[in-house]
Amino acid sequence: RPAKIEYREDTSGFVNYAFNLRNFSRFDGFSEAGVSFKNSLLYSGLSRNADGAIVRGLSNLTFNYRENLNRAMLGDRLVASDVLGGNLVMGGISFFREFGLDPYFTRNPGLHYSGAAATPSTIDVYVNGVFLRRVQLPPGQFELKDLPVPTGSADTRFVLRDAFGREQEIFSPFYFTAGLLKKGLHEFSYNFGVRREDLATDSWNYGQLVFLGRQRIGVTDSFTAGLRFEATSKIASGGPSVSFLLPLGEMELSAAASQDQGSVGGGAFIGYSYGGRLFNFGASVRFLSPHYATTSLKSSDERSWLQLNTVLGFSVAERTGVSLQYTLENSQKSGALHRYALSTTTRLLSRLNLFIRGG
């Protein structure tokens, strides 16, 4: 964080717009505008559809609280829950944690190192051979906390140099993931209001009352626990989730139960991911019972009761990477659907990449 950093809150505004001409006969467009004053932002969007209809987009008033990384919003908001929860547009009041309010805040566990220096010293930190940071150390005990390092598997090297130029090197491998929270850190989102229907075609179509809430906490630097609950006048759905670090990779587990006008359902999710210097791998399985429900999925709706996703990525040359993906969706009515995809990315020049995908 730069010394004496200053965050300005001057009154300001903006207008953005975009237009599309289709078949040289019809056009549609979208515009958004906002006014910012102190720690708040008044925002609204407006679109013109191809049939000439003018539709109001999302409209809201946002209050930012940078000192504790919280944000409150009055009005429309796109609300997303976890992998077993609902996703919808609603109008109402929301209160949630927004880590982006402080670009220098570290939400994930970082690299820690402690030691001792007999003389005024410096310590250089290298990750995968790349210089990361130099820290000046006074004599005595020292501790480096939350050093920003890339996610995945990597090697770190500390070079401790004392006042007489003598060096000591310490090597240590590590694995970090972006899904975990630092010990004691909370992440939450609480939303209450009315569902907004037909956002693309109707400006004022609001429906039933709805609540969506979720919270996660870093129990330790390698274990994060969460809980989700959402409800309408007819549906209640929720359950726990955990993410934890393995010697190689990260595991995520979620479970859920629901009730929709007497119909009881359940869901489960298991996912694994690994990011290394030689290859990346991820796999996940989601299961939904025939009557599982959320605020965006009724117990009577058709659903894919089983979803399996796997992806493998690796390098075949210095500038070329390959990604293999397989997806299985097993629907109640449509049966099993298999998808395969192969993609390659090649860096041709410093600012030119070639991307090829087939499936």
mmCIF file of C-alpha atoms in Angstrom:
data_model
loop_
_atom_site.group_PDB
_atom_site.id
_atom_site.type_symbol
_atom_site.label_atom_id
_atom_site.label_comp_id
_atom_site.label_asym_id
_atom_site.label_seq_id
_atom_site.Cartn_x
_atom_site.Cartn_y
_atom_site.Cartn_z
ATOM 1 C CA ARG A 1 0.000 0.000 0.000
ATOM 2 C CA PRO A 2 1.531 3.352 -0.999
ATOM 3 C CA ALA A 3 2.356 5.711 1.842
ATOM 4 C CA LYS A 4 -0.141 8.546 2.435
ATOM 5 C CA ILE A 5 -2.569 7.156 -0.122
ATOM 6 C CA GLU A 6 -5.646 9.349 -0.591
ATOM 7 C CA TYR A 7 -9.084 8.197 -1.717
ATOM 8 C CA ARG A 8 -11.044 11.037 -3.340
ATOM 9 C CA GLU A 9 -14.816 11.322 -3.064
ATOM 10 C CA ASP A 10 -15.463 14.303 -5.331
ATOM 11 C CA THR A 11 -18.871 14.596 -6.936
ATOM 12 C CA SER A 12 -18.724 13.190 -10.464
ATOM 13 C CA GLY A 13 -20.814 11.488 -13.116
ATOM 14 C CA PHE A 14 -20.616 9.356 -16.245
ATOM 15 C CA VAL A 15 -22.662 8.302 -19.267
ATOM 16 C CA ASN A 16 -21.926 5.234 -21.414
ATOM 17 C CA TYR A 17 -23.772 4.116 -24.538
ATOM 18 C CA ALA A 18 -23.627 1.441 -27.220
ATOM 19 C CA PHE A 19 -25.599 0.920 -30.458
ATOM 20 C CA ASN A 20 -25.948 -2.082 -32.763
ATOM 21 C CA LEU A 21 -27.218 -2.007 -36.360
ATOM 22 C CA ARG A 22 -28.740 -5.324 -37.463
ATOM 23 C CA ASN A 23 -29.275 -6.245 -41.124
ATOM 24 C CA PHE A 24 -28.968 -2.541 -41.985
ATOM 25 C CA SER A 25 -32.630 -2.145 -41.001
ATOM 26 C CA ARG A 26 -33.010 -2.384 -37.222
ATOM 27 C CA PHE A 27 -30.970 -1.083 -34.362
ATOM 28 C CA ASP A 28 -30.882 -1.576 -30.635
ATOM 29 C CA GLY A 29 -28.852 0.152 -27.987
ATOM 30 C CA PHE A 30 -28.026 0.422 -24.338
ATOM 31 C CA SER A 31 -27.094 3.343 -22.151
ATOM 32 C CA GLU A 32 -26.124 3.725 -18.515
ATOM 33 C CA ALA A 33 -25.565 6.773 -16.345
ATOM 34 C CA GLY A 34 -24.448 7.415 -12.801
ATOM 35 C CA VAL A 35 -23.758 10.212 -10.355
ATOM 36 C CA SER A 36 -21.298 9.739 -7.491
ATOM 37 C CA PHE A 37 -21.248 11.877 -4.370
ATOM 38 C CA LYS A 38 -19.181 11.173 -1.243
ATOM 39 C CA ASN A 39 -19.401 7.395 -0.661
ATOM 40 C CA SER A 40 -22.531 6.771 -2.739
ATOM 41 C CA LEU A 41 -23.455 6.133 -6.384
ATOM 42 C CA LEU A 42 -26.843 6.644 -8.046
ATOM 43 C CA TYR A 43 -27.017 4.455 -11.164
ATOM 44 C CA SER A 44 -29.511 3.386 -13.835
ATOM 45 C CA GLY A 45 -29.494 1.665 -17.213
ATOM 46 C CA LEU A 46 -31.791 2.096 -20.214
ATOM 47 C CA SER A 47 -32.098 -0.002 -23.377
ATOM 48 C CA ARG A 48 -33.863 0.178 -26.725
ATOM 49 C CA ASN A 49 -34.812 -3.250 -28.040
ATOM 50 C CA ALA A 50 -34.919 -4.197 -31.722
ATOM 51 C CA ASP A 51 -38.737 -3.830 -31.710
ATOM 52 C CA GLY A 52 -38.433 -0.202 -30.577
ATOM 53 C CA ALA A 53 -39.428 -0.752 -26.940
ATOM 54 C CA ILE A 54 -37.628 1.335 -24.315
ATOM 55 C CA VAL A 55 -36.850 -0.675 -21.170
ATOM 56 C CA ARG A 56 -35.333 0.448 -17.899
ATOM 57 C CA GLY A 57 -32.379 -1.644 -16.802
ATOM 58 C CA LEU A 58 -30.961 -2.031 -13.319
ATOM 59 C CA SER A 59 -31.449 1.037 -11.119
ATOM 60 C CA ASN A 60 -29.921 1.361 -7.673
ATOM 61 C CA LEU A 61 -28.310 3.527 -5.025
ATOM 62 C CA THR A 62 -25.056 2.146 -3.614
ATOM 63 C CA PHE A 63 -23.258 3.104 -0.405
ATOM 64 C CA ASN A 64 -19.606 2.073 -0.016
ATOM 65 C CA TYR A 65 -17.865 1.691 3.340
ATOM 66 C CA ARG A 66 -14.186 1.296 2.540
ATOM 67 C CA GLU A 67 -13.055 1.172 6.178
ATOM 68 C CA ASN A 68 -14.694 -2.244 6.700
ATOM 69 C CA LEU A 69 -15.071 -3.332 3.038
ATOM 70 C CA ASN A 70 -18.871 -3.410 3.188
ATOM 71 C CA ARG A 71 -21.394 -2.229 0.626
ATOM 72 C CA ALA A 72 -25.120 -1.487 0.944
ATOM 73 C CA MET A 73 -27.421 -1.241 -2.089
ATOM 74 C CA LEU A 74 -30.993 -0.043 -2.486
ATOM 75 C CA GLY A 75 -32.751 -1.001 -5.712
ATOM 76 C CA ASP A 76 -32.101 -3.617 -8.390
ATOM 77 C CA ARG A 77 -29.270 -6.099 -8.143
ATOM 78 C CA LEU A 78 -28.128 -9.323 -9.789
ATOM 79 C CA VAL A 79 -27.866 -11.760 -6.874
ATOM 80 C CA ALA A 80 -25.875 -14.986 -7.146
ATOM 81 C CA SER A 81 -25.688 -17.695 -4.512
ATOM 82 C CA ASP A 82 -23.357 -20.687 -4.325
ATOM 83 C CA VAL A 83 -23.162 -23.651 -6.702
ATOM 84 C CA LEU A 84 -26.334 -25.234 -5.231
ATOM 85 C CA GLY A 85 -28.240 -21.968 -4.797
ATOM 86 C CA GLY A 86 -30.377 -19.662 -6.876
ATOM 87 C CA ASN A 87 -29.469 -16.755 -9.145
ATOM 88 C CA LEU A 88 -31.942 -13.975 -9.870
ATOM 89 C CA VAL A 89 -32.613 -10.271 -10.336
ATOM 90 C CA MET A 90 -34.303 -8.576 -7.416
ATOM 91 C CA GLY A 91 -35.253 -5.133 -6.208
ATOM 92 C CA GLY A 92 -34.808 -4.381 -2.540
ATOM 93 C CA ILE A 93 -31.997 -3.949 -0.033
ATOM 94 C CA SER A 94 -28.652 -5.724 -0.059
ATOM 95 C CA PHE A 95 -25.738 -5.698 2.370
ATOM 96 C CA PHE A 96 -22.588 -7.552 1.418
ATOM 97 C CA ARG A 97 -18.803 -7.689 1.684
ATOM 98 C CA GLU A 98 -16.938 -6.144 -1.271
ATOM 99 C CA PHE A 99 -13.190 -6.774 -1.111
ATOM 100 C CA GLY A 100 -12.645 -4.696 -4.261
ATOM 101 C CA LEU A 101 -13.203 -1.493 -2.271
ATOM 102 C CA ASP A 102 -9.584 -1.782 -1.105
ATOM 103 C CA PRO A 103 -7.291 -2.911 -3.942
ATOM 104 C CA TYR A 104 -4.473 -3.496 -1.451
ATOM 105 C CA PHE A 105 -6.457 -5.807 0.824
ATOM 106 C CA THR A 106 -5.444 -9.479 0.778
ATOM 107 C CA ARG A 107 -8.470 -11.764 1.170
ATOM 108 C CA ASN A 108 -6.736 -15.096 0.594
ATOM 109 C CA PRO A 109 -4.077 -16.676 2.756
ATOM 110 C CA GLY A 110 -0.652 -15.470 1.701
ATOM 111 C CA LEU A 111 2.844 -16.725 2.212
ATOM 112 C CA HIS A 112 4.265 -16.466 5.762
ATOM 113 C CA TYR A 113 7.907 -16.629 6.807
ATOM 114 C CA SER A 114 9.585 -15.874 10.129
ATOM 115 C CA GLY A 115 13.179 -15.851 11.287
ATOM 116 C CA ALA A 116 15.854 -13.795 12.988
ATOM 117 C CA ALA A 117 18.631 -11.454 11.883
ATOM 118 C CA ALA A 118 21.716 -10.601 13.957
ATOM 119 C CA THR A 119 22.498 -7.425 11.983
ATOM 120 C CA PRO A 120 20.518 -4.984 9.838
ATOM 121 C CA SER A 121 19.638 -7.150 6.857
ATOM 122 C CA THR A 122 17.566 -7.472 3.729
ATOM 123 C CA ILE A 123 15.515 -10.403 2.562
ATOM 124 C CA ASP A 124 14.655 -11.009 -1.093
ATOM 125 C CA VAL A 125 11.640 -13.145 -1.955
ATOM 126 C CA TYR A 126 11.562 -15.121 -5.235
ATOM 127 C CA VAL A 127 8.611 -17.194 -6.510
ATOM 128 C CA ASN A 128 9.320 -19.656 -9.324
ATOM 129 C CA GLY A 129 12.573 -17.809 -9.933
ATOM 130 C CA VAL A 130 10.866 -14.409 -10.290
ATOM 131 C CA PHE A 131 11.804 -11.612 -7.893
ATOM 132 C CA LEU A 132 8.772 -10.667 -5.784
ATOM 133 C CA ARG A 133 9.831 -8.285 -3.024
ATOM 134 C CA ARG A 134 12.760 -6.924 -0.995
ATOM 135 C CA VAL A 135 12.209 -6.139 2.696
ATOM 136 C CA GLN A 136 14.529 -4.199 4.988
ATOM 137 C CA LEU A 137 14.953 -5.939 8.358
ATOM 138 C CA PRO A 138 16.252 -4.514 11.660
ATOM 139 C CA PRO A 139 18.229 -6.797 14.009
ATOM 140 C CA GLY A 140 16.082 -9.293 15.906
ATOM 141 C CA GLN A 141 13.075 -11.463 15.207
ATOM 142 C CA PHE A 142 11.019 -10.764 12.095
ATOM 143 C CA GLU A 143 7.867 -12.129 10.479
ATOM 144 C CA LEU A 144 6.631 -11.654 6.920
ATOM 145 C CA LYS A 145 2.867 -12.095 6.535
ATOM 146 C CA ASP A 146 0.520 -12.423 3.571
ATOM 147 C CA LEU A 147 3.102 -12.070 0.831
ATOM 148 C CA PRO A 148 1.113 -11.901 -2.442
ATOM 149 C CA VAL A 149 1.887 -15.066 -4.386
ATOM 150 C CA PRO A 150 0.157 -16.731 -7.353
ATOM 151 C CA THR A 151 -2.377 -19.462 -6.758
ATOM 152 C CA GLY A 152 -1.408 -23.039 -7.436
ATOM 153 C CA SER A 153 1.779 -24.967 -6.881
ATOM 154 C CA ALA A 154 5.086 -23.109 -6.860
ATOM 155 C CA ASP A 155 8.517 -22.863 -5.254
ATOM 156 C CA THR A 156 9.700 -19.969 -3.143
ATOM 157 C CA ARG A 157 13.240 -18.887 -2.326
ATOM 158 C CA PHE A 158 14.253 -16.473 0.433
ATOM 159 C CA VAL A 159 17.675 -14.828 0.258
ATOM 160 C CA LEU A 160 18.676 -13.312 3.605
ATOM 161 C CA ARG A 161 21.624 -10.903 3.298
ATOM 162 C CA ASP A 162 23.193 -9.362 6.427
ATOM 163 C CA ALA A 163 25.083 -6.066 6.808
ATOM 164 C CA PHE A 164 28.401 -7.691 5.759
ATOM 165 C CA GLY A 165 27.011 -9.203 2.561
ATOM 166 C CA ARG A 166 26.781 -12.751 3.838
ATOM 167 C CA GLU A 167 23.870 -14.641 2.278
ATOM 168 C CA GLN A 168 21.638 -17.442 3.444
ATOM 169 C CA GLU A 169 19.115 -19.124 1.115
ATOM 170 C CA ILE A 170 15.948 -20.933 2.188
ATOM 171 C CA PHE A 171 13.895 -22.978 -0.287
ATOM 172 C CA SER A 172 10.271 -23.958 0.310
ATOM 173 C CA PRO A 173 7.463 -25.286 -1.945
ATOM 174 C CA PHE A 174 3.893 -24.120 -1.395
ATOM 175 C CA TYR A 175 0.374 -24.465 -2.715
ATOM 176 C CA PHE A 176 -2.224 -21.689 -2.471
ATOM 177 C CA THR A 177 -5.776 -21.393 -3.720
ATOM 178 C CA ALA A 178 -8.021 -18.416 -4.443
ATOM 179 C CA GLY A 179 -11.087 -20.079 -2.890
ATOM 180 C CA LEU A 180 -9.934 -19.953 0.723
ATOM 181 C CA LEU A 181 -10.277 -17.009 3.103
ATOM 182 C CA LYS A 182 -7.690 -15.864 5.599
ATOM 183 C CA LYS A 183 -8.225 -17.057 9.161
ATOM 184 C CA GLY A 184 -10.971 -15.013 10.835
ATOM 185 C CA LEU A 185 -12.064 -13.239 7.633
ATOM 186 C CA HIS A 186 -15.795 -13.143 6.798
ATOM 187 C CA GLU A 187 -17.430 -13.002 3.384
ATOM 188 C CA PHE A 188 -21.186 -12.459 3.301
ATOM 189 C CA SER A 189 -24.167 -11.330 1.225
ATOM 190 C CA TYR A 190 -27.682 -10.680 2.567
ATOM 191 C CA ASN A 191 -30.441 -9.669 0.159
ATOM 192 C CA PHE A 192 -34.143 -9.044 0.777
ATOM 193 C CA GLY A 193 -36.722 -7.687 -1.635
ATOM 194 C CA VAL A 194 -38.951 -8.665 -4.544
ATOM 195 C CA ARG A 195 -38.033 -10.688 -7.613
ATOM 196 C CA ARG A 196 -37.776 -8.706 -10.842
ATOM 197 C CA GLU A 197 -39.158 -10.536 -13.855
ATOM 198 C CA ASP A 198 -38.415 -10.050 -17.566
ATOM 199 C CA LEU A 199 -35.525 -7.627 -17.129
ATOM 200 C CA ALA A 200 -34.920 -7.443 -20.890
ATOM 201 C CA THR A 201 -38.498 -6.570 -21.841
ATOM 202 C CA ASP A 202 -40.311 -5.011 -18.861
ATOM 203 C CA SER A 203 -39.335 -2.021 -16.727
ATOM 204 C CA TRP A 204 -41.565 -2.529 -13.671
ATOM 205 C CA ASN A 205 -42.494 -6.213 -13.430
ATOM 206 C CA TYR A 206 -41.818 -7.157 -9.802
ATOM 207 C CA GLY A 207 -43.080 -10.359 -8.204
ATOM 208 C CA GLN A 208 -42.928 -12.214 -4.908
ATOM 209 C CA LEU A 209 -40.847 -11.475 -1.837
ATOM 210 C CA VAL A 210 -37.504 -13.261 -1.719
ATOM 211 C CA PHE A 211 -34.517 -13.570 0.619
ATOM 212 C CA LEU A 212 -31.031 -14.836 -0.229
ATOM 213 C CA GLY A 213 -28.239 -14.968 2.318
ATOM 214 C CA ARG A 214 -24.862 -16.636 2.525
ATOM 215 C CA GLN A 215 -21.779 -16.323 4.689
ATOM 216 C CA ARG A 216 -18.296 -17.836 4.643
ATOM 217 C CA ILE A 217 -15.576 -17.608 7.279
ATOM 218 C CA GLY A 218 -11.935 -18.584 7.247
ATOM 219 C CA VAL A 219 -11.700 -21.002 10.183
ATOM 220 C CA THR A 220 -8.002 -21.474 9.486
ATOM 221 C CA ASP A 221 -5.808 -20.464 6.568
ATOM 222 C CA SER A 222 -6.446 -23.894 5.042
ATOM 223 C CA PHE A 223 -10.133 -24.409 5.938
ATOM 224 C CA THR A 224 -13.119 -22.201 5.056
ATOM 225 C CA ALA A 225 -16.720 -22.960 6.065
ATOM 226 C CA GLY A 226 -19.920 -21.461 4.714
ATOM 227 C CA LEU A 227 -23.694 -21.511 5.074
ATOM 228 C CA ARG A 228 -26.459 -20.542 2.618
ATOM 229 C CA PHE A 229 -30.176 -19.935 3.091
ATOM 230 C CA GLU A 230 -32.770 -18.584 0.665
ATOM 231 C CA ALA A 231 -36.550 -18.459 0.723
ATOM 232 C CA THR A 232 -39.769 -17.174 -0.806
ATOM 233 C CA SER A 233 -43.313 -17.545 0.522
ATOM 234 C CA LYS A 234 -43.365 -21.081 -0.919
ATOM 235 C CA ILE A 235 -39.733 -22.243 -1.091
ATOM 236 C CA ALA A 236 -37.005 -22.703 1.495
ATOM 237 C CA SER A 237 -33.532 -23.939 0.543
ATOM 238 C CA GLY A 238 -30.113 -23.976 2.175
ATOM 239 C CA GLY A 239 -27.135 -25.913 3.395
ATOM 240 C CA PRO A 240 -23.455 -25.868 4.431
ATOM 241 C CA SER A 241 -20.261 -25.813 2.390
ATOM 242 C CA VAL A 242 -16.577 -26.270 3.149
ATOM 243 C CA SER A 243 -13.369 -25.617 1.229
ATOM 244 C CA PHE A 244 -10.051 -27.017 2.392
ATOM 245 C CA LEU A 245 -6.502 -27.291 1.218
ATOM 246 C CA LEU A 246 -4.960 -30.650 0.361
ATOM 247 C CA PRO A 247 -1.230 -31.375 0.006
ATOM 248 C CA LEU A 248 -1.861 -30.925 -3.732
ATOM 249 C CA GLY A 249 -4.922 -28.934 -4.693
ATOM 250 C CA GLU A 250 -8.153 -27.760 -3.094
ATOM 251 C CA MET A 251 -11.390 -29.599 -2.333
ATOM 252 C CA GLU A 252 -14.868 -28.076 -2.062
ATOM 253 C CA LEU A 253 -17.922 -29.869 -0.631
ATOM 254 C CA SER A 254 -21.510 -28.583 -0.475
ATOM 255 C CA ALA A 255 -24.824 -30.082 0.607
ATOM 256 C CA ALA A 256 -28.343 -28.679 0.539
ATOM 257 C CA ALA A 257 -31.965 -29.464 1.333
ATOM 258 C CA SER A 258 -35.147 -27.771 0.135
ATOM 259 C CA GLN A 259 -38.907 -27.638 0.606
ATOM 260 C CA ASP A 260 -41.351 -26.418 -2.028
ATOM 261 C CA GLN A 261 -45.040 -26.677 -1.075
ATOM 262 C CA GLY A 262 -44.610 -30.109 0.478
ATOM 263 C CA SER A 263 -42.029 -31.419 -1.983
ATOM 264 C CA VAL A 264 -38.698 -32.145 -0.294
ATOM 265 C CA GLY A 265 -35.445 -32.288 -2.221
ATOM 266 C CA GLY A 266 -31.700 -32.366 -1.805
ATOM 267 C CA GLY A 267 -28.489 -31.547 -3.612
ATOM 268 C CA ALA A 268 -24.771 -32.198 -3.296
ATOM 269 C CA PHE A 269 -21.586 -30.911 -4.896
ATOM 270 C CA ILE A 270 -17.973 -32.038 -4.797
ATOM 271 C CA GLY A 271 -15.168 -30.279 -6.621
ATOM 272 C CA TYR A 272 -11.405 -30.551 -6.851
ATOM 273 C CA SER A 273 -8.877 -28.247 -8.487
ATOM 274 C CA TYR A 274 -5.122 -28.231 -8.876
ATOM 275 C CA GLY A 275 -2.943 -25.609 -10.499
ATOM 276 C CA GLY A 276 0.696 -26.424 -11.149
ATOM 277 C CA ARG A 277 3.541 -25.255 -13.313
ATOM 278 C CA LEU A 278 3.358 -28.373 -15.521
ATOM 279 C CA PHE A 279 -0.416 -28.855 -15.725
ATOM 280 C CA ASN A 280 -3.769 -27.755 -14.319
ATOM 281 C CA PHE A 281 -6.643 -30.084 -13.482
ATOM 282 C CA GLY A 282 -10.189 -29.611 -12.238
ATOM 283 C CA ALA A 283 -13.179 -31.871 -11.748
ATOM 284 C CA SER A 284 -16.615 -31.400 -10.213
ATOM 285 C CA VAL A 285 -19.847 -33.361 -9.765
ATOM 286 C CA ARG A 286 -23.236 -31.829 -8.919
ATOM 287 C CA PHE A 287 -26.295 -33.900 -8.032
ATOM 288 C CA LEU A 288 -29.875 -32.570 -7.711
ATOM 289 C CA SER A 289 -32.802 -34.725 -6.611
ATOM 290 C CA PRO A 290 -36.015 -34.689 -8.730
ATOM 291 C CA HIS A 291 -37.735 -32.140 -6.435
ATOM 292 C CA TYR A 292 -34.824 -30.019 -5.242
ATOM 293 C CA ALA A 293 -35.733 -26.308 -5.356
ATOM 294 C CA THR A 294 -34.116 -22.883 -5.001
ATOM 295 C CA THR A 295 -35.364 -19.349 -5.505
ATOM 296 C CA SER A 296 -34.678 -19.740 -9.240
ATOM 297 C CA LEU A 297 -35.587 -23.445 -9.626
ATOM 298 C CA LYS A 298 -39.040 -24.818 -8.739
ATOM 299 C CA SER A 299 -39.457 -28.419 -7.661
ATOM 300 C CA SER A 300 -41.532 -29.038 -10.812
ATOM 301 C CA ASP A 301 -38.936 -27.571 -13.228
ATOM 302 C CA GLU A 302 -36.872 -29.789 -15.483
ATOM 303 C CA ARG A 303 -33.252 -29.972 -14.366
ATOM 304 C CA SER A 304 -30.012 -31.772 -15.049
ATOM 305 C CA TRP A 305 -29.956 -34.108 -12.060
ATOM 306 C CA LEU A 306 -26.294 -34.934 -12.694
ATOM 307 C CA GLN A 307 -23.564 -32.614 -13.974
ATOM 308 C CA LEU A 308 -19.967 -33.761 -14.376
ATOM 309 C CA ASN A 309 -17.203 -31.397 -15.504
ATOM 310 C CA THR A 310 -13.520 -32.142 -16.006
ATOM 311 C CA VAL A 311 -10.767 -29.994 -17.494
ATOM 312 C CA LEU A 312 -7.071 -30.648 -18.050
ATOM 313 C CA GLY A 313 -4.628 -28.012 -19.225
ATOM 314 C CA PHE A 314 -0.919 -28.331 -20.021
ATOM 315 C CA SER A 315 1.837 -26.851 -22.166
ATOM 316 C CA VAL A 316 3.111 -28.598 -25.276
ATOM 317 C CA ALA A 317 5.683 -25.932 -26.153
ATOM 318 C CA GLU A 318 7.142 -22.775 -24.663
ATOM 319 C CA ARG A 319 4.351 -20.581 -26.029
ATOM 320 C CA THR A 320 1.558 -23.093 -26.651
ATOM 321 C CA GLY A 321 -0.962 -24.436 -24.170
ATOM 322 C CA VAL A 322 -3.641 -27.103 -24.643
ATOM 323 C CA SER A 323 -6.890 -27.544 -22.722
ATOM 324 C CA LEU A 324 -9.107 -30.660 -22.794
ATOM 325 C CA GLN A 325 -12.651 -30.490 -21.416
ATOM 326 C CA TYR A 326 -15.395 -33.063 -20.906
ATOM 327 C CA THR A 327 -18.930 -32.348 -19.653
ATOM 328 C CA LEU A 328 -21.779 -34.735 -18.907
ATOM 329 C CA GLU A 329 -25.319 -33.521 -18.234
ATOM 330 C CA ASN A 330 -28.004 -36.068 -17.431
ATOM 331 C CA SER A 331 -31.467 -34.496 -17.670
ATOM 332 C CA GLN A 332 -34.794 -35.881 -16.471
ATOM 333 C CA LYS A 333 -36.332 -35.612 -19.950
ATOM 334 C CA SER A 334 -33.476 -35.256 -22.430
ATOM 335 C CA GLY A 335 -31.249 -38.006 -21.060
ATOM 336 C CA ALA A 336 -27.469 -37.939 -21.105
ATOM 337 C CA LEU A 337 -25.653 -35.252 -23.075
ATOM 338 C CA HIS A 338 -21.890 -35.507 -23.608
ATOM 339 C CA ARG A 339 -19.725 -32.570 -24.651
ATOM 340 C CA TYR A 340 -16.046 -32.621 -25.589
ATOM 341 C CA ALA A 341 -13.864 -29.604 -26.249
ATOM 342 C CA LEU A 342 -10.247 -29.061 -27.265
ATOM 343 C CA SER A 343 -8.656 -25.627 -27.275
ATOM 344 C CA THR A 344 -5.151 -24.328 -27.856
ATOM 345 C CA THR A 345 -3.572 -20.954 -27.201
ATOM 346 C CA THR A 346 -0.336 -19.843 -28.863
ATOM 347 C CA ARG A 347 1.479 -16.582 -28.239
ATOM 348 C CA LEU A 348 2.595 -15.299 -31.627
ATOM 349 C CA LEU A 349 3.851 -11.888 -30.543
ATOM 350 C CA SER A 350 3.963 -9.957 -27.286
ATOM 351 C CA ARG A 351 0.461 -8.596 -27.969
ATOM 352 C CA LEU A 352 -0.895 -11.214 -30.361
ATOM 353 C CA ASN A 353 -2.291 -14.622 -29.366
ATOM 354 C CA LEU A 354 -3.850 -17.329 -31.555
ATOM 355 C CA PHE A 355 -6.787 -19.152 -29.957
ATOM 356 C CA ILE A 356 -8.371 -22.259 -31.542
ATOM 357 C CA ARG A 357 -11.298 -24.158 -30.062
ATOM 358 C CA GLY A 358 -13.240 -27.188 -31.278
ATOM 359 C CA GLY A 359 -15.947 -29.308 -29.727
#
